[in-house]
C-alpha positions as MATLAB code, in Angstrom:
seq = 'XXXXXXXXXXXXXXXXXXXXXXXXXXXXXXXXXXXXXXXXXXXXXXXXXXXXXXXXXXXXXXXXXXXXXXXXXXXXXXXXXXXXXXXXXXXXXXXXXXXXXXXXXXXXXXXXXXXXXXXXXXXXXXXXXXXXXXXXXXXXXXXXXXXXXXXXXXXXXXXXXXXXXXXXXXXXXXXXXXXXXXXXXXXXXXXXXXXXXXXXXXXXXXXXXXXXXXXXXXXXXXXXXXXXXXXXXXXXXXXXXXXXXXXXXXXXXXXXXXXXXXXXXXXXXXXXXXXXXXXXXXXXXXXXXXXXXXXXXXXXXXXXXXXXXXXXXXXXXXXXXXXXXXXXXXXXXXXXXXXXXXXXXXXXXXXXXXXXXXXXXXXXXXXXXXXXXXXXXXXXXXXXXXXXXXXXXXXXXXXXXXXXXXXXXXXXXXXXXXXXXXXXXXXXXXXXXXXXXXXXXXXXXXXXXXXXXXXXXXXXXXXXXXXXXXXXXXXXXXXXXXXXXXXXXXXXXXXXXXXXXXXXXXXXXXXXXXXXXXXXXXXXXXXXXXXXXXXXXXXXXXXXXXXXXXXXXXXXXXXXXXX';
ca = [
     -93.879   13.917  197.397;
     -96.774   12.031  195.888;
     -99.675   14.329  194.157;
    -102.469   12.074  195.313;
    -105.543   12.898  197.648;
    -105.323   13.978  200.774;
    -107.556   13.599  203.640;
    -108.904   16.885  205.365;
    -106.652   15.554  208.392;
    -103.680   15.085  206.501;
    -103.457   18.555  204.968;
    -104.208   20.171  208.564;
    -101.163   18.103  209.648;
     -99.236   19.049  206.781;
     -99.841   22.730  207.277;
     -99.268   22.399  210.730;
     -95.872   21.114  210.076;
     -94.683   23.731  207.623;
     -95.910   26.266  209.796;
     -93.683   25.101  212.550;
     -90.539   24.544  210.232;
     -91.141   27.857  208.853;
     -91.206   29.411  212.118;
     -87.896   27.552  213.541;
     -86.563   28.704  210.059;
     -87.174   32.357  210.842;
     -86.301   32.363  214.238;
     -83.186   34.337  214.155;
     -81.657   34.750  217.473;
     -81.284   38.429  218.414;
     -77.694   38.163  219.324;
     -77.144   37.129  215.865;
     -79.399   40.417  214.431;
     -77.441   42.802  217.167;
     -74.046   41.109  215.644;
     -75.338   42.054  212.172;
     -76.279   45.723  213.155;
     -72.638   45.838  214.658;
     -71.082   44.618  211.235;
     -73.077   47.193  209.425;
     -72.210   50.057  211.407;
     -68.591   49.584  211.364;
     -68.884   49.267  207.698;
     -70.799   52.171  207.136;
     -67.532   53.735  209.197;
     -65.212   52.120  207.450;
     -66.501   53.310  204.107;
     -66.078   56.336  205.150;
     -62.447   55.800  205.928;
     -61.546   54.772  202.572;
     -63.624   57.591  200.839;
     -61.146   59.696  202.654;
     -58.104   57.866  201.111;
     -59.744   58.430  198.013;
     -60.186   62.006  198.263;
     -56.352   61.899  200.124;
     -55.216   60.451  196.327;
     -56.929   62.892  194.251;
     -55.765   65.768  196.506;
     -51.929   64.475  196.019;
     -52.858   64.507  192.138;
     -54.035   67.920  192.252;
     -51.359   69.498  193.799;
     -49.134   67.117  190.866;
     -51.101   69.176  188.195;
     -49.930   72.762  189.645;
     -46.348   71.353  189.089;
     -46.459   69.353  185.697;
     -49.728   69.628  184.219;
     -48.470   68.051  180.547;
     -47.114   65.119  182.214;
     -49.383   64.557  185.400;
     -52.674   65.704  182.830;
     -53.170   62.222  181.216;
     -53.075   60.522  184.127;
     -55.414   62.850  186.073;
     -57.925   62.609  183.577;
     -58.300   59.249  184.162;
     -58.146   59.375  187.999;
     -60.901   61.353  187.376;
     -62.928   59.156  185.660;
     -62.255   55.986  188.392;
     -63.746   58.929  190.493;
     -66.262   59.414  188.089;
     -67.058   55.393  187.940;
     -66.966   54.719  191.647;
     -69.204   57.263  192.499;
     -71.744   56.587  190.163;
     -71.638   52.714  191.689;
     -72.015   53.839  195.220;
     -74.609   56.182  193.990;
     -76.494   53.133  192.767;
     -75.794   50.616  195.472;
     -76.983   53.154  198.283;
     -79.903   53.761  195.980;
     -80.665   49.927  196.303;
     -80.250   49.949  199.973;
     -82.848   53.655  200.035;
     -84.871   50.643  198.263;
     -84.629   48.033  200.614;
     -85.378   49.823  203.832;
     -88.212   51.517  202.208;
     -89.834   48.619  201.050;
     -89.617   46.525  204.061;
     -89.698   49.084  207.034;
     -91.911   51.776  205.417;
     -93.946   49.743  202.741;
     -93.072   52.434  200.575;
     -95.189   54.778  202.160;
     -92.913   56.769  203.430;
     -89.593   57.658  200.782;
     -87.407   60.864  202.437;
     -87.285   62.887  206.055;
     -87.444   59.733  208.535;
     -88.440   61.362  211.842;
     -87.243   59.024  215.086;
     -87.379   59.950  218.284;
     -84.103   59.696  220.506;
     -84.965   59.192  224.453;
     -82.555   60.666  226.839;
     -81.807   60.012  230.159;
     -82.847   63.252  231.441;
     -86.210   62.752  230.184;
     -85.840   65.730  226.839;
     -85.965   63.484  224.137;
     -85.227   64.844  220.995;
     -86.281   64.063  217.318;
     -84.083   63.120  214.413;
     -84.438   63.200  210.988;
     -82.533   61.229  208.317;
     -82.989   62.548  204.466;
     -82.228   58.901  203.298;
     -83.625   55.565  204.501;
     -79.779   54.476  204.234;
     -78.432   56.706  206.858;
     -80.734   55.442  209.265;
     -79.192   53.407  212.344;
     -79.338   49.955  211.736;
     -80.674   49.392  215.509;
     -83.776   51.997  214.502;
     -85.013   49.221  211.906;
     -87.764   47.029  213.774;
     -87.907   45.031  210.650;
     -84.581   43.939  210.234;
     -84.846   40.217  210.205;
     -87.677   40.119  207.330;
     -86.443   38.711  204.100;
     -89.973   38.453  201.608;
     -89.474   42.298  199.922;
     -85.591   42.537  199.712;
     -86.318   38.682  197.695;
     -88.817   40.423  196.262;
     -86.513   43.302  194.911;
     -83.766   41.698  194.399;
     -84.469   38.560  192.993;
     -87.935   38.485  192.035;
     -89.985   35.126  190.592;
     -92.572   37.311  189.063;
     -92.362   36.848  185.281;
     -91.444   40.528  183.713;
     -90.463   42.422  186.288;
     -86.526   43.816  187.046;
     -85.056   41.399  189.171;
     -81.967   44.070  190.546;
     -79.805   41.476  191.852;
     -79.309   40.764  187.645;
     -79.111   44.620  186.927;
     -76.549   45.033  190.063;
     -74.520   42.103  188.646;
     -74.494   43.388  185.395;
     -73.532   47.372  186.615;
     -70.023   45.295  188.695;
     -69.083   43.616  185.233;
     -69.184   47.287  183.455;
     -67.457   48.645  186.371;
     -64.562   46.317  186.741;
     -63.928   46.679  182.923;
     -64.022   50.163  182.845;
     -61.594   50.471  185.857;
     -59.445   47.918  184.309;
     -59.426   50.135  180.759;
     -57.646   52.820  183.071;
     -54.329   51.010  183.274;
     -51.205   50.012  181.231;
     -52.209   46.488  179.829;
     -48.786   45.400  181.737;
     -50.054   46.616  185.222;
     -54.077   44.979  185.202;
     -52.371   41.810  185.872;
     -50.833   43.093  189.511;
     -54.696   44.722  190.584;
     -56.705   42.491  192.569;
     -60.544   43.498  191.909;
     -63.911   42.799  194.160;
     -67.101   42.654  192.656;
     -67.104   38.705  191.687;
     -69.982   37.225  190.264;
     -69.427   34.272  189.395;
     -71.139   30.952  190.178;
     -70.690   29.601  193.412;
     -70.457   25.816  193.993;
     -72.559   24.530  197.297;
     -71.507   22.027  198.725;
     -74.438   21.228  200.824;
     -76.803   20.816  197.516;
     -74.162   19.415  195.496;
     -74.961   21.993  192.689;
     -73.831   25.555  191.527;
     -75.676   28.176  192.368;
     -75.694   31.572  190.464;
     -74.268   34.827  192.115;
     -77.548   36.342  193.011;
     -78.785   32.766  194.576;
     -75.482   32.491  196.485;
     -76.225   36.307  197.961;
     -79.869   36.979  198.133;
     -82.019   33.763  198.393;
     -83.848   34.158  202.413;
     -81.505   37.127  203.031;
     -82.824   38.875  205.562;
     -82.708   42.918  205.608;
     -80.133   43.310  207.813;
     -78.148   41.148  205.993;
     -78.424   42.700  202.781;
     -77.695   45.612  204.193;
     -74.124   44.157  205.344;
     -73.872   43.340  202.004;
     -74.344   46.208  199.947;
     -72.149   48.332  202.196;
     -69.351   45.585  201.617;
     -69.938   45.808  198.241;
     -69.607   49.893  198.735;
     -66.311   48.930  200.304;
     -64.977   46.801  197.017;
     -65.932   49.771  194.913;
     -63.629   52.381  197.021;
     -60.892   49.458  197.122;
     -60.749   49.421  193.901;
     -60.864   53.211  193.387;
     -58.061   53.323  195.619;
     -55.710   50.069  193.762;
     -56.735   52.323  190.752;
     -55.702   55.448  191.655;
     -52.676   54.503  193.235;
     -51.782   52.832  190.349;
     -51.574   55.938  188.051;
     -50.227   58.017  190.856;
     -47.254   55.944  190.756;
     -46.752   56.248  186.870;
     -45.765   60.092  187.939;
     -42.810   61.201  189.654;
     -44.152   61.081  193.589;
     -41.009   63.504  194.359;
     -42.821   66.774  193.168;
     -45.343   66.536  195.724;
     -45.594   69.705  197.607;
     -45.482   69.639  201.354;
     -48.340   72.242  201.839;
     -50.595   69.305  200.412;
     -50.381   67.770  203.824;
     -53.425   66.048  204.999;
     -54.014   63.514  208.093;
     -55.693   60.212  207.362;
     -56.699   56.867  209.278;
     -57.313   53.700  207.737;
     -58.685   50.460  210.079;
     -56.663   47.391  208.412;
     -59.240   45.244  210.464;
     -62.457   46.401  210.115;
     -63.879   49.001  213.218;
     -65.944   46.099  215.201;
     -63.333   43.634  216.938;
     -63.537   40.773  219.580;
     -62.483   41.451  222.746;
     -58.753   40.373  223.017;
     -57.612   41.153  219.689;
     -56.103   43.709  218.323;
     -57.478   47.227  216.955;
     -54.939   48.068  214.057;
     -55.344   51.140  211.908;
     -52.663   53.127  209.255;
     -52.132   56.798  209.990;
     -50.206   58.277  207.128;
     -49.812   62.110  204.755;
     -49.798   62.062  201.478;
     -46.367   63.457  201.327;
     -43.740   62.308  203.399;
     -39.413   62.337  203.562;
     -37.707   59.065  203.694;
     -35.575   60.859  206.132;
     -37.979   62.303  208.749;
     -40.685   60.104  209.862;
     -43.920   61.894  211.187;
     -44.578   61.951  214.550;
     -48.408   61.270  216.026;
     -49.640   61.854  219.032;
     -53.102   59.800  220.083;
     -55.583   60.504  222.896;
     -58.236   58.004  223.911;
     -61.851   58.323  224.871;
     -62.099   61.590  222.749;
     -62.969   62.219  219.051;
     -61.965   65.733  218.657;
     -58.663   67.452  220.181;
     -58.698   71.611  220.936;
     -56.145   73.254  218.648;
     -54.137   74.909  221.128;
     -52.959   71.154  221.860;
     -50.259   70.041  219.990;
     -46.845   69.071  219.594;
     -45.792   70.924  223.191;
     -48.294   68.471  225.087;
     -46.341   64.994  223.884;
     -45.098   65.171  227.093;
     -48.253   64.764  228.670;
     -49.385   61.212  230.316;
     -52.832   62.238  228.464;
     -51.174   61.380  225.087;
     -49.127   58.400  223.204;
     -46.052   59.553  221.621;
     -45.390   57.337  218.318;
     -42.545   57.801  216.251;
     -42.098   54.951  214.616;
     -43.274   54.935  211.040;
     -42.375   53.057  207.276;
     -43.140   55.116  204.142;
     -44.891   58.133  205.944;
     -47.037   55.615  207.674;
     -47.491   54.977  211.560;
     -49.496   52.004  212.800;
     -51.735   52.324  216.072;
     -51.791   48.817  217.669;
     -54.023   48.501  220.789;
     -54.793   45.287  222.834;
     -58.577   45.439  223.312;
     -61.066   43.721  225.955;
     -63.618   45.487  227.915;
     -67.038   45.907  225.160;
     -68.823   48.545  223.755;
     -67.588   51.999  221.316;
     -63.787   53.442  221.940;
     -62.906   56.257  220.161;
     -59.915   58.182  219.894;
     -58.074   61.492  218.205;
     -54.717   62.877  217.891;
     -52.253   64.578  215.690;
     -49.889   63.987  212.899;
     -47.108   66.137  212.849;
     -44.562   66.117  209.643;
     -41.350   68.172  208.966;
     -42.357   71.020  206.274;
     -39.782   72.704  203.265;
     -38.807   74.978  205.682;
     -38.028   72.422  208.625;
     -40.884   73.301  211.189;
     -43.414   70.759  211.904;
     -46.544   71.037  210.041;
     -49.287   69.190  212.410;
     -52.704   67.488  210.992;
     -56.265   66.529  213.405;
     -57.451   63.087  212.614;
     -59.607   60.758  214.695;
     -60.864   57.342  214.563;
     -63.697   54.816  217.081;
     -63.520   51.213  216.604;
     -66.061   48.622  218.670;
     -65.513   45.783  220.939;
     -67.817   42.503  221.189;
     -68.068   39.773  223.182;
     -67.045   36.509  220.915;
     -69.944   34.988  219.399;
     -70.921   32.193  217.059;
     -73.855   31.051  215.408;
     -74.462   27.037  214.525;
     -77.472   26.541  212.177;
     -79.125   23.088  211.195;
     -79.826   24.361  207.412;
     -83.126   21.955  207.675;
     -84.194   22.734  210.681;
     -83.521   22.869  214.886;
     -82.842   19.095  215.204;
     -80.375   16.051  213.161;
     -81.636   12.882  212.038;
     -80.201    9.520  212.479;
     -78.545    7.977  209.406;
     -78.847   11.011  207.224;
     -76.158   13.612  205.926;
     -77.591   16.466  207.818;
     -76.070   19.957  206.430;
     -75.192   22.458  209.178;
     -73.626   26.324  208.562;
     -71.386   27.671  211.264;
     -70.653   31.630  211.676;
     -68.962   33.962  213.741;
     -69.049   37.899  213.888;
     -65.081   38.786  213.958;
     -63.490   35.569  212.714;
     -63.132   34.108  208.424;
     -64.057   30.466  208.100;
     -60.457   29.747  207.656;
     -59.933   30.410  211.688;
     -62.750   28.673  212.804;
     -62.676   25.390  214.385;
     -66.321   22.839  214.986;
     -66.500   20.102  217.088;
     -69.191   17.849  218.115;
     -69.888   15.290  220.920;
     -71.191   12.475  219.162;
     -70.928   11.496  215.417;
     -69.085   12.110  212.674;
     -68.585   15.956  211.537;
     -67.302   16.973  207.796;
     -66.465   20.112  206.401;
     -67.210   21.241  203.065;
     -65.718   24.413  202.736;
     -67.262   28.078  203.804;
     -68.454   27.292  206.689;
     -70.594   23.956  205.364;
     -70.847   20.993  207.141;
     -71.984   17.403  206.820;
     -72.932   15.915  210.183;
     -73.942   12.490  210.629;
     -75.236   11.669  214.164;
     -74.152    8.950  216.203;
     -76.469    5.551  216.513;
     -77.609    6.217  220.505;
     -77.118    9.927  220.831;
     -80.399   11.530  221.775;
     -78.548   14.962  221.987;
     -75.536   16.583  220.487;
     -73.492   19.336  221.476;
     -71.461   21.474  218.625;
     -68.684   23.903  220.304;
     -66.981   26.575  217.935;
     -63.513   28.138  218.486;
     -61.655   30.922  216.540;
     -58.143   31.501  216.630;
     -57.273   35.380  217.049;
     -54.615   37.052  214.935;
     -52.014   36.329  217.848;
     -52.888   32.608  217.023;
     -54.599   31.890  220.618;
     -57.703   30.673  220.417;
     -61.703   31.376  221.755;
     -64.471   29.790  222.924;
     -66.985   31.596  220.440;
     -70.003   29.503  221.802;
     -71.706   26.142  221.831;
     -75.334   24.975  220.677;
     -77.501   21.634  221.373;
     -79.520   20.127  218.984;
     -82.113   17.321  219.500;
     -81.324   13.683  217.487;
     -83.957   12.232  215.926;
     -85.116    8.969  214.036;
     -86.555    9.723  210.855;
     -90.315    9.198  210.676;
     -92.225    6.353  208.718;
     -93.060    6.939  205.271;
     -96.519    7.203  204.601;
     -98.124    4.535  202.227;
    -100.926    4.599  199.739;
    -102.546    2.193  197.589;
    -103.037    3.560  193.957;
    -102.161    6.889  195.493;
    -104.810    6.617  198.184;
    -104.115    6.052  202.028;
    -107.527    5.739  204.061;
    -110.972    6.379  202.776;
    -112.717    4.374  199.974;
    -111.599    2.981  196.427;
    -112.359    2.240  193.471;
    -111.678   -1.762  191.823;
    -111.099    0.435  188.350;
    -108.764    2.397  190.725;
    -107.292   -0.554  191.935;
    -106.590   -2.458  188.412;
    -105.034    0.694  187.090;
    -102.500    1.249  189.369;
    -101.854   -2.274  191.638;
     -98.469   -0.207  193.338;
     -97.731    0.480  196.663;
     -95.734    3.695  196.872;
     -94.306    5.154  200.223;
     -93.790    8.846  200.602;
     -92.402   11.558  203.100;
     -94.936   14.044  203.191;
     -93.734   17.441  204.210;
     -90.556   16.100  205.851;
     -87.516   18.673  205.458;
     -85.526   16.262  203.464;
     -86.444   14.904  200.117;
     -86.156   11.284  200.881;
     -87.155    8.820  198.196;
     -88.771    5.214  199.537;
     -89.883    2.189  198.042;
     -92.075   -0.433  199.628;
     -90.124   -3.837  199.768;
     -92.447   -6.290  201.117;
     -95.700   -6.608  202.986;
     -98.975   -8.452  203.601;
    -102.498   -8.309  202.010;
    -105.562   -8.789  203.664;
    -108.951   -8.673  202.002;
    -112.021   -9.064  203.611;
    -115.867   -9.294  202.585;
    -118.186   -6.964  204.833;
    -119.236   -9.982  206.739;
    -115.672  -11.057  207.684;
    -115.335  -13.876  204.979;
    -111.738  -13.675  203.915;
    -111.347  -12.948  200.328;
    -107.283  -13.146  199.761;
    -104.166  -13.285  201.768;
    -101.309  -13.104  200.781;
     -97.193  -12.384  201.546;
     -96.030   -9.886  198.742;
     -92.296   -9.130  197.979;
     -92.092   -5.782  195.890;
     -94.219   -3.060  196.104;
     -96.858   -4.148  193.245;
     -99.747   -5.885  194.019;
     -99.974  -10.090  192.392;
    -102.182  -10.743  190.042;
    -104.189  -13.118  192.260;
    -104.574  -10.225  194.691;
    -106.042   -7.981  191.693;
    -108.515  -10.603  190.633;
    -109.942  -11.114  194.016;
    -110.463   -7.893  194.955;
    -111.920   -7.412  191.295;
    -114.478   -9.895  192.438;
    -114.863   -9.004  195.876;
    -118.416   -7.228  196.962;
    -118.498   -3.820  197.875;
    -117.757   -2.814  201.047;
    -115.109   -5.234  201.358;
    -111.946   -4.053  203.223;
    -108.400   -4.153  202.376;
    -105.915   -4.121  205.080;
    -101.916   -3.601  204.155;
    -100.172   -5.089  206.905;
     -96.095   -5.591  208.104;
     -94.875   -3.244  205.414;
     -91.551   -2.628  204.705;
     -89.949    0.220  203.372;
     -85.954    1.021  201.844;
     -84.648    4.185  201.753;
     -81.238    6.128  202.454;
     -81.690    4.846  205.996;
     -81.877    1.654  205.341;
     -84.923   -0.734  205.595;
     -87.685    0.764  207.841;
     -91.079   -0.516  209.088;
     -93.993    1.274  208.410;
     -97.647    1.865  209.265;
    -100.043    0.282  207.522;
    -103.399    1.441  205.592;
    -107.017    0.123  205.536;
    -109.335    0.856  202.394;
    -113.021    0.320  201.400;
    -113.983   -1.084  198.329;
    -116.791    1.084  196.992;
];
C-alpha cells in the first residue's frame, strides 16, 4: 500500500470498500451461530457428566480409606489435591467466561441476578434469574456473534494492560505440571494431557502463530464460549486420567458394595447428526467380574418413580440390557428425527448379600440436521490466478472425516480444515460441496456454497506518489518512478510498472516529449523536458503495463498538472 496523497474521492472509495469487506466479514450466518449455541450447550452437559465421574472416583477412594487408611492415605491425599487443582481451574475459566458475557452483553453494567423473561404458550410467562452470566442459555445472548470485547479481554493491543489469554496460558502450564507431579515418574509417560499451548503453524499465512492468536484473534462470543467450556472439559479429563491413575496403585478389590453409585458418560459428545449414533457408558464404581449389572432405560423421560424397578423389565416401556465389560454397559441408539431426547433408567448390581442393589441415572443428548460452513478467509468471492485461502467446518464431524469438492479449479488442502483454491480460467461461478463420513463410514451431504469468480482489479498508478491533481517539477526530479499499488484490495499484492508511454503537453497543446518507456522510471530526457516545460503543462501516462502474481496486467492511466 503506498503512503502517498489521496484524493478526497479516493479515500471515500477506500472507506467504502472496507466498510463492505468488513461487513461480508462479519456476516455470520445464523445457522452457523444456532450450531454454535448447540455445541455449547451440550458441552455445558457434558461437563457435567464428567464432574460426576470425578466425584464417582473420589467416592470409590473414600470408601478405600474406611478399609486401609495407611495404605489408601498417600494416595488420597493427592487425589485430593488433583481435586483441589481442577477446581481451582474451572473456578477460573468460568470466571473468564462471567467476564466475557458481561462485557459484551451487559457492558459491565450489569455483574450478578440476570432477570429473563421465559414466554409460554399459555400466555403466563414467567421470569428467570441466573446468579452467573455463565449459566445463562446460550440462545438468551443477543450478542453472541460480536468479537471487539472478548479481543479486547483476551488478547488486548493496549500497551499495559492484562491480556488473559497470556495469564490463561500461563495458569494450563502450572496446571499440567502440577497434575503431572501427582504420579510415579514411570506412569506420566502413559497420561495423555489437554491444555496445549503451543504454537500453531498456519498454513494459509505460511507463518506460526502463537496459542492465543491461533484461539482468540476475531473470535466471536459464542465461540469463545465453546471454547472455554472445552477447555473446562480437558481440565475434568485430566482430573479423571489422574485420579484413575492413583486409584489403580490400590488394591480395587476392597471396594465395598454399599459404595454403589449410577453414572452416565456420552463417549460422543450430547449434540449428534441425525443418522449417527448416540453412545454413552453406564457403569458403578464397584462391580464383580462374575455378575454383570443389569440396566433398564426408558425414553422420552428424565426422571423414573421409585416404585419402578427391576419387576417392570418386563415391560415394552423399558430396554432390558445385560450385556456389560468391566461393570460397564453401553447404550447405542440409531438417531434421526431433530431436536432434545432424553432418557432415564436404572442400574441394578448384585450386592454382598446377593440381592440386587438398583441406582437412578438419566441422560438427553440432541439431534441436528447435518450442516457445514465454507468460508472465503478474504472475503465472499475468489479471484482468478491467485491462491485464494478458504476454511471449511462442520458441527458434528473432525476435519479428518470431511471431504471438499469444487466444480471448477484446482482445490488443495492444507491441513485443519485450510484450503488453497485456485479458480479455473472461464469460471464465473464456483460451487464447493462438503461431505462427512459418519462413524458407520457412510457418508453426508453436509451442504454446498457458491461463490462469485472474479478478475483481480487494476493496480492503481502514481507518479512520484501522486495519481491526479497537480505536481510539482521538484516533485518530479526527486522521485522520476512509476509505482503501481492495490489500494484496499483484500490481498497484499505487490506490482511493478513494466512499460508505458509519456505524453507531455504545453497548455496550448504544443507537444513537449513523447516517449515509449520500458521500466517503471522515468528517462532522463523525459525529466529534462518536463523540467523545462511551462506551467500548466500536462502529463499524460498512457498504455501502462503492470507485473504481478497474476501475471502482466494493463492498467489505467493518470493525467497530472505541472504547477
Amino acid at each position: 500500500m503506498s503512503g502517498a496523497k489521496e484524493t478526497p474521492r479516493q479515500k471515500m472509495i477506500g472507506m467504502m470498500y472496507l466498510f463492505y469487506t468488513a461487513l461480508l466479514a462479519l456476516n455470520i450466518a445464523a445457522d452457523v451461530l444456532n450450531a454454535f449455541v448447540l455445541v455449547n450447550e451440550g458441552m455445558k452437559r457434558t461437563n457435567t457428566n464428567f464432574g460426576s465421574k470425578n466425584e464417582l472416583l473420589m467416592t470409590a477412594f473414600s470408601r478405600q480409606m474406611e478399609n486401609d487408611k495407611a495404605k489408601v492415605g498417600p494416595y488420597y491425599e493427592k487425589a485430593l489435591k488433583a481435586e483441589k487443582y481442577a477446581e481451582e481451574l474451572v473456578a477460573y475459566l468460568n470466571d473468564v467466561q462471567n467476564r466475557l458475557i458481561i462485557g459484551t452483553e451487559f457492558d459491565d453494567k450489569t455483574t450478578e441476578n440476570f432477570e429473563y423473561i421465559l414466554k409460554s404458550i399459555s400466555g403466563e410467562d414467567s421470569t428467570v434469574v441466573y446468579k452467573e452470566a455463565k449459566d445463562i442459555p446460550t440462545h438468551h445472548l443477543t450478542k453472541k456473534d460480536k468479537y471487539n470485547v472478548p479481543m479486547e479481554i483476551l488478547i488486548t493491543e493496549v500497551p499495559g494492560k492484562t491480556r488473559e489469554a497470556d495469564v490463561m496460558k500461563e495458569k494450563f502450564k502450572e496446571f499440567n505440571t502440577k497434575m503431572m507431579g501427582l504420579l510415579d515418574p514411570k506412569d506420566r509417560a502413559d497420561i495423555k494431557l489437554g491444555l496445549t499451548t503451543e504454537d500453531v503453524y498456519n498454513p494459509v499465512d505460511r507463518k506460526w502463530q502463537t496459542w492465543e492468536h491461533n484461539n482468540f484473534h476475531h473470535t466471536v462470543l459464542v465461540a469463545d464460549l465453546v471454547l472455554m467450556n472445552k477447555f473446562i472439559s480437558e481440565v475434568l479429563n485430566t482430573e479423571s486420567e489422574i485420579l484413575a491413575k492413583l486409584f489403580s496403585y490400590i488394591d480395587a478389590k476392597s471396594l465395598k458394595f454399599d459404595a454403589v453409585k449410577a453414572a452416565l458418560v456420552p463417549t460422543k459428545g450430547t449434540v449428534i447428526i441425525s443418522g449417527a449414533d448416540y453412545e454413552a457408558d453406564i457403569f458403578v464404581a464397584a462391580y464383580s467380574k462374575t455378575d454383570n449389572p443389569l440396566v433398564d432405560i426408558k425414553r422420552g423421560v428424565d426422571k423414573i418413580d421409585s416404585t419402578e424397578g427391576p419387576g417392570s423389565r418386563t415391560s415394552g416401556a423399558y430396554e432390558h440390557i445385560s450385556e456389560a465389560t468391566d461393570g460397564v454397559v453401553k447404550y447405542k441408539v440409531r438417531t434421526g428425527a431433530t431436536g432434545e431426547f432424553k432418557y432415564a433408567g436404572f442400574i441394578h448390581v448384585k450386592g454382598p448379600d446377593g440381592k440386587y442393589q438398583q441406582k437412578q441415572f438419566n441422560g438427553s443428548y440432541t439431534v441436528i440436521q447435518p450442516m457445514a460452513s465454507v468460508s472465503a478467509d478474504k472475503m465472499n468471492a475468489v479471484y482468478r490466478k491467485l491462491d485464494n485461502p478458504i476454511t471449511v467446518t462442520a458441527a458434528g464431524f473432525t476435519n479428518d472425516k470431511i471431504r471438499v469438492s469444487v466444480t471448477g479449479g484446482n482445490l488443495k488442502s492444507m491441513g485443519n480444515g485450510k484450503y488453497i483454491y485456485q479458480p479455473g480460467g472461464n469460471d464465473k461461478k464456483v460451487t464447493f460441496s462438503v461431505t462427512g463420513t459418519k462413524s458407520d463410514g457412510t457418508a453426508v451431504q453436509l451442504g454446498k456454497m457458491e461463490f462469485r469468480v472474479m478478475g483481480v482489479p487494476a493496480p492503481i498508478i502514481r507518479l512520484a506518489g501522486q495519481s491526479d491533481g497537480e505536481i510539482s517539477k521538484d516533485v518530479i526530479s526527486s522521485q522520476p518512478f512509476l509505482t503501481a499499488s492495490m489500494d484496499n484490495f483484500v490481498f497484499d499484492l505487490k506490482y511493478t510498472v513494466s512499460r508505458y508511454e509519456i505524453q507531455v503537453f504545453s497548455a496550448d497543446g504544443k507537444m513537449v516529449v513523447r516517449e515509449n518507456v520500458t521500466g517503471s522510471k522515468l528517462s532522463a530526457n523525459s525529466v529534462t523536458k518536463i523540467k523545462a516545460a511551462p506551467r500548466g503543462s500536462i502529463i499524460n501516462i498512457l498504455s501502462v503495463r503492470t507485473t504481478g502474481p497474476d501475471g502482466e496486467k494493463p492498467a489505467l492511466g493518470i493525467t497530472l498538472k505541472i504547477k
